[in-house]
CSV table of C-alpha atoms in Angstrom, one decimal:
chain,number,residue,atom,x,y,z
C,59,UNK,CA,-9.9,11.3,22.7
C,60,UNK,CA,-6.2,10.5,22.6
C,61,UNK,CA,-4.6,12.6,19.5
C,62,UNK,CA,-0.7,13.2,18.8
C,63,UNK,CA,0.3,15.0,16.0
C,64,UNK,CA,3.4,16.0,14.1
C,65,UNK,CA,4.3,16.9,10.4
C,66,UNK,CA,3.9,14.5,8.3
C,67,UNK,CA,7.5,15.2,5.7
C,68,UNK,CA,9.7,17.8,6.6
C,69,UNK,CA,13.2,18.6,4.8
C,70,UNK,CA,16.4,19.8,6.0
C,71,UNK,CA,20.0,20.5,4.1
C,72,UNK,CA,23.1,18.5,5.3
C,73,UNK,CA,24.6,20.8,9.1
C,74,UNK,CA,21.5,23.0,9.7
C,75,UNK,CA,18.9,22.8,12.5
C,76,UNK,CA,15.7,21.4,12.2
C,77,UNK,CA,12.8,21.5,15.2
C,78,UNK,CA,9.9,18.8,14.7
C,79,UNK,CA,7.0,19.5,16.7
C,80,UNK,CA,4.8,18.4,18.2
C,81,UNK,CA,1.3,18.3,19.9
C,82,UNK,CA,-0.9,16.2,21.9
C,83,UNK,CA,-4.3,15.7,23.6
C,84,UNK,CA,-4.7,12.4,25.8
C,85,UNK,CA,-6.7,11.7,29.1
C,86,UNK,CA,-3.3,11.6,30.9
C,87,UNK,CA,0.0,12.5,30.6
C,88,UNK,CA,3.0,10.6,32.5
C,89,UNK,CA,6.1,11.4,30.0
C,90,UNK,CA,6.6,12.3,26.9
C,91,UNK,CA,8.8,10.1,24.4
C,92,UNK,CA,10.9,10.6,21.2
C,93,UNK,CA,12.4,7.6,19.1
C,94,UNK,CA,14.5,7.7,15.3
C,95,UNK,CA,12.7,4.9,13.2
C,96,UNK,CA,15.1,4.0,10.0
C,97,UNK,CA,12.9,2.3,7.1
C,98,UNK,CA,12.1,-1.1,8.1
C,99,UNK,CA,14.0,-1.1,11.2
C,100,UNK,CA,12.6,-0.9,14.7
C,101,UNK,CA,12.2,3.1,17.0
C,102,UNK,CA,15.4,3.9,18.7
C,103,UNK,CA,15.1,6.0,22.3
C,104,UNK,CA,16.2,9.5,21.2
C,105,UNK,CA,14.5,11.1,24.7
C,106,UNK,CA,12.7,11.4,27.5
C,107,UNK,CA,10.4,15.3,29.0
C,108,UNK,CA,8.1,14.3,31.4
C,109,UNK,CA,9.0,18.0,33.8
C,110,UNK,CA,9.0,20.8,31.7
C,111,UNK,CA,11.9,22.2,29.5
C,112,UNK,CA,14.6,21.6,27.6
C,113,UNK,CA,17.1,18.1,27.5
C,114,UNK,CA,20.4,18.5,26.1
C,115,UNK,CA,21.6,15.0,24.3
C,116,UNK,CA,24.7,16.1,21.9
C,117,UNK,CA,22.9,17.0,18.9
C,118,UNK,CA,19.5,16.4,20.0
C,119,UNK,CA,17.4,18.4,22.2
C,120,UNK,CA,14.0,18.2,23.3
C,121,UNK,CA,11.4,20.7,25.0
C,122,UNK,CA,7.5,20.2,26.7
C,123,UNK,CA,5.5,22.0,28.2
C,124,UNK,CA,2.4,20.6,29.4
C,125,UNK,CA,0.6,23.6,29.7
C,126,UNK,CA,0.4,23.9,26.4
C,127,UNK,CA,0.7,19.6,25.3
C,128,UNK,CA,4.1,20.9,23.3
C,129,UNK,CA,6.9,19.5,22.3
C,130,UNK,CA,9.8,20.0,20.1
C,131,UNK,CA,12.8,18.0,19.3
C,132,UNK,CA,15.8,19.9,17.5
C,133,UNK,CA,18.4,18.4,15.2
C,134,UNK,CA,21.6,20.4,14.7
C,135,UNK,CA,24.3,19.5,12.7
C,136,UNK,CA,22.1,18.1,10.2
C,137,UNK,CA,23.9,14.3,8.9
C,138,UNK,CA,22.5,12.4,6.1
C,139,UNK,CA,22.3,9.8,8.1
C,140,UNK,CA,19.8,11.3,10.2
C,141,UNK,CA,17.0,11.3,7.2
C,142,UNK,CA,14.6,8.8,9.0
C,143,UNK,CA,11.0,8.7,10.7
C,144,UNK,CA,10.6,10.4,13.8
C,145,UNK,CA,8.3,9.4,16.3
C,146,UNK,CA,6.2,11.4,19.1
C,147,UNK,CA,5.2,9.4,22.0
C,148,UNK,CA,3.1,10.2,25.0
C,149,UNK,CA,2.3,7.5,28.0
C,150,UNK,CA,-0.4,8.1,28.8
C,151,UNK,CA,-2.9,5.5,29.1
C,152,UNK,CA,-3.1,2.4,31.4
C,153,UNK,CA,-2.8,-1.2,29.5
C,154,UNK,CA,-2.6,-4.4,31.3
C,155,UNK,CA,-1.3,-2.1,34.7
C,156,UNK,CA,1.0,-0.2,32.8
C,157,UNK,CA,1.1,3.4,30.9
C,158,UNK,CA,1.1,2.8,27.8
C,159,UNK,CA,2.6,4.9,24.9
C,160,UNK,CA,0.2,6.0,22.3
C,161,UNK,CA,2.4,7.6,19.0
C,162,UNK,CA,1.9,9.7,16.7
C,163,UNK,CA,1.8,9.3,13.3
C,164,UNK,CA,5.9,10.1,12.5
C,165,UNK,CA,8.0,12.7,10.4
C,166,UNK,CA,10.4,12.0,7.6
C,167,UNK,CA,13.0,14.2,7.8
C,168,UNK,CA,14.9,14.4,4.8
C,169,UNK,CA,18.1,15.3,4.5
C,170,UNK,CA,19.8,16.5,1.5
C,171,UNK,CA,23.9,17.5,0.3
X,107,UNK,CA,23.0,-3.7,27.2
X,108,UNK,CA,18.7,-3.2,27.3
X,109,UNK,CA,18.7,-5.4,24.0
X,110,UNK,CA,15.7,-7.1,21.9
X,111,UNK,CA,15.6,-9.5,19.7
X,112,UNK,CA,13.1,-10.8,17.9
X,113,UNK,CA,12.9,-14.2,15.3
X,114,UNK,CA,11.9,-14.6,13.1
X,115,UNK,CA,13.0,-11.0,10.9
X,116,UNK,CA,10.7,-12.0,8.0
X,117,UNK,CA,8.4,-14.8,7.1
X,118,UNK,CA,6.2,-15.4,4.0
X,119,UNK,CA,3.3,-17.8,4.4
X,120,UNK,CA,0.3,-19.1,2.7
X,121,UNK,CA,-3.3,-17.4,4.0
X,122,UNK,CA,-4.9,-19.8,6.4
X,123,UNK,CA,-1.8,-20.7,8.8
X,124,UNK,CA,-0.5,-19.5,11.7
X,125,UNK,CA,3.0,-18.4,12.6
X,126,UNK,CA,4.5,-17.5,15.6
X,127,UNK,CA,7.0,-14.3,16.7
X,128,UNK,CA,9.3,-14.8,20.0
X,129,UNK,CA,10.2,-11.6,21.3
X,130,UNK,CA,13.4,-11.8,23.8
X,131,UNK,CA,14.9,-9.4,26.3
X,132,UNK,CA,18.4,-10.9,26.0
X,133,UNK,CA,20.5,-9.3,29.4
X,134,UNK,CA,17.3,-8.0,31.4
X,135,UNK,CA,14.2,-9.6,32.7
X,136,UNK,CA,10.8,-8.1,31.5
X,137,UNK,CA,8.2,-8.4,33.4
X,138,UNK,CA,6.1,-6.6,31.2
X,139,UNK,CA,6.5,-6.8,27.1
X,140,UNK,CA,4.4,-4.6,23.7
X,141,UNK,CA,3.2,-6.1,20.8
X,142,UNK,CA,2.5,-3.4,18.2
X,143,UNK,CA,1.9,-3.2,14.1
X,144,UNK,CA,2.7,-0.7,12.1
X,145,UNK,CA,2.0,-0.9,8.1
X,146,UNK,CA,3.3,0.8,5.9
X,147,UNK,CA,4.0,4.8,6.6
X,148,UNK,CA,2.3,4.5,9.3
X,149,UNK,CA,2.5,4.5,13.0
X,150,UNK,CA,3.1,1.7,15.8
X,151,UNK,CA,-0.6,1.0,16.8
X,152,UNK,CA,-0.3,-1.0,20.4
X,153,UNK,CA,-2.0,-4.4,19.9
X,154,UNK,CA,-1.5,-6.2,23.3
X,155,UNK,CA,-0.1,-5.2,26.8
X,156,UNK,CA,2.0,-8.8,27.5
X,157,UNK,CA,2.3,-9.4,31.4
X,158,UNK,CA,4.6,-12.5,32.5
X,159,UNK,CA,3.0,-14.8,34.2
X,160,UNK,CA,-1.0,-13.6,33.2
X,161,UNK,CA,-3.4,-12.9,30.7
X,162,UNK,CA,-2.1,-10.9,27.9
X,163,UNK,CA,-4.7,-7.0,27.5
X,164,UNK,CA,-6.3,-6.4,24.5
X,165,UNK,CA,-6.4,-3.1,22.9
X,166,UNK,CA,-9.2,-2.2,21.5
X,167,UNK,CA,-10.6,-3.4,18.2
X,168,UNK,CA,-7.7,-6.2,18.1
X,169,UNK,CA,-9.0,-9.6,18.2
X,170,UNK,CA,-7.3,-11.5,21.3
X,171,UNK,CA,-8.5,-15.1,19.3
X,172,UNK,CA,-7.0,-14.5,16.5
X,173,UNK,CA,-3.4,-12.6,18.4
X,174,UNK,CA,-2.4,-15.6,20.8
X,175,UNK,CA,0.0,-13.8,23.2
X,176,UNK,CA,1.9,-15.9,25.8
X,177,UNK,CA,4.8,-14.4,28.3
X,178,UNK,CA,5.8,-17.4,30.3
X,179,UNK,CA,9.2,-16.0,31.4
X,180,UNK,CA,10.6,-13.1,31.9
X,181,UNK,CA,12.2,-13.2,29.1
X,182,UNK,CA,10.1,-14.2,26.4
X,183,UNK,CA,6.9,-13.6,25.2
X,184,UNK,CA,5.6,-14.5,21.6
X,185,UNK,CA,3.0,-13.7,19.3
X,186,UNK,CA,0.7,-16.1,17.3
X,187,UNK,CA,-0.9,-15.0,13.9
X,188,UNK,CA,-3.5,-17.8,14.0
X,189,UNK,CA,-5.1,-18.1,10.2
X,190,UNK,CA,-3.0,-15.3,8.7
X,191,UNK,CA,-4.7,-13.7,5.5
X,192,UNK,CA,-3.2,-10.9,3.8
X,193,UNK,CA,-4.7,-8.2,5.4
X,194,UNK,CA,-2.4,-9.0,8.0
X,195,UNK,CA,0.9,-8.9,6.5
X,196,UNK,CA,3.0,-5.6,8.0
X,197,UNK,CA,5.7,-5.4,10.5
X,198,UNK,CA,5.4,-6.2,13.7
X,199,UNK,CA,7.2,-4.7,16.8
X,200,UNK,CA,7.5,-6.5,20.2
X,201,UNK,CA,9.2,-4.0,23.3
X,202,UNK,CA,10.4,-4.8,26.3
X,203,UNK,CA,9.6,-2.7,29.8
X,204,UNK,CA,13.7,-2.9,32.3
X,205,UNK,CA,12.1,-1.1,35.3
X,206,UNK,CA,13.7,0.5,36.8
X,207,UNK,CA,17.2,0.2,35.4
X,208,UNK,CA,15.8,1.5,32.2
X,209,UNK,CA,16.0,5.0,31.2
X,210,UNK,CA,13.1,6.8,32.2
X,211,UNK,CA,10.8,3.7,32.2
X,212,UNK,CA,11.4,3.8,28.6
X,213,UNK,CA,10.6,1.0,26.6
X,214,UNK,CA,13.4,-1.6,23.9
X,215,UNK,CA,12.1,-2.1,20.6
X,216,UNK,CA,13.1,-5.6,19.3
X,217,UNK,CA,14.2,-5.2,16.0
X,218,UNK,CA,10.3,-6.5,14.0
X,219,UNK,CA,9.2,-8.8,12.1
X,220,UNK,CA,8.2,-8.3,8.7
X,221,UNK,CA,5.4,-11.2,8.0
X,222,UNK,CA,3.2,-11.5,4.2
X,223,UNK,CA,0.3,-13.3,3.9
X,224,UNK,CA,0.0,-14.9,0.3
């Protein structure tokens, strides 16, 4: 089956660092994505990992271990505007001849002063 | 670049009516578009994959006769919710694949359409 797990909610302090974990079990794997979604808005792309290791993009970093079925998103120097849901998505199945994205339930992050 | 629009952004309709939602890729061509549904505090659930010039591929449990998808051009896909009922009230989001022009083949999402069926 297809299963993607991530914590439901997290809280953190402005200026701090937070790590959001994601574990997955999918029938196939062709990349892992992290998206940010503010309430009532569409997701926006944050990062993409297809090989093991760390990808860094400014305040955001994402790590992948394919052997462990594990990824994390690291957010540094937290700002109030980082309060949002963070979605882990695995590209792992075929839909219409294209690898489809399977989304986790999302982690709601609340950043407080 | 890679902007996707949706229209309307929100719609309220009576039970039994049909609603059409448009998804457009504004600055790129998309042979493949995806339609998702998101209920409050839940994640995105893929409904169907839309390929230009061919029939859509629906996910298990999604009624193809209720959710009609048309991908008539490389920049436009439409989702029609036929005979809508209150349980169809949800946030509908489309995404488009820019192919090799994208980053890691990511999908770019539209802003979503909030459907409320009374």
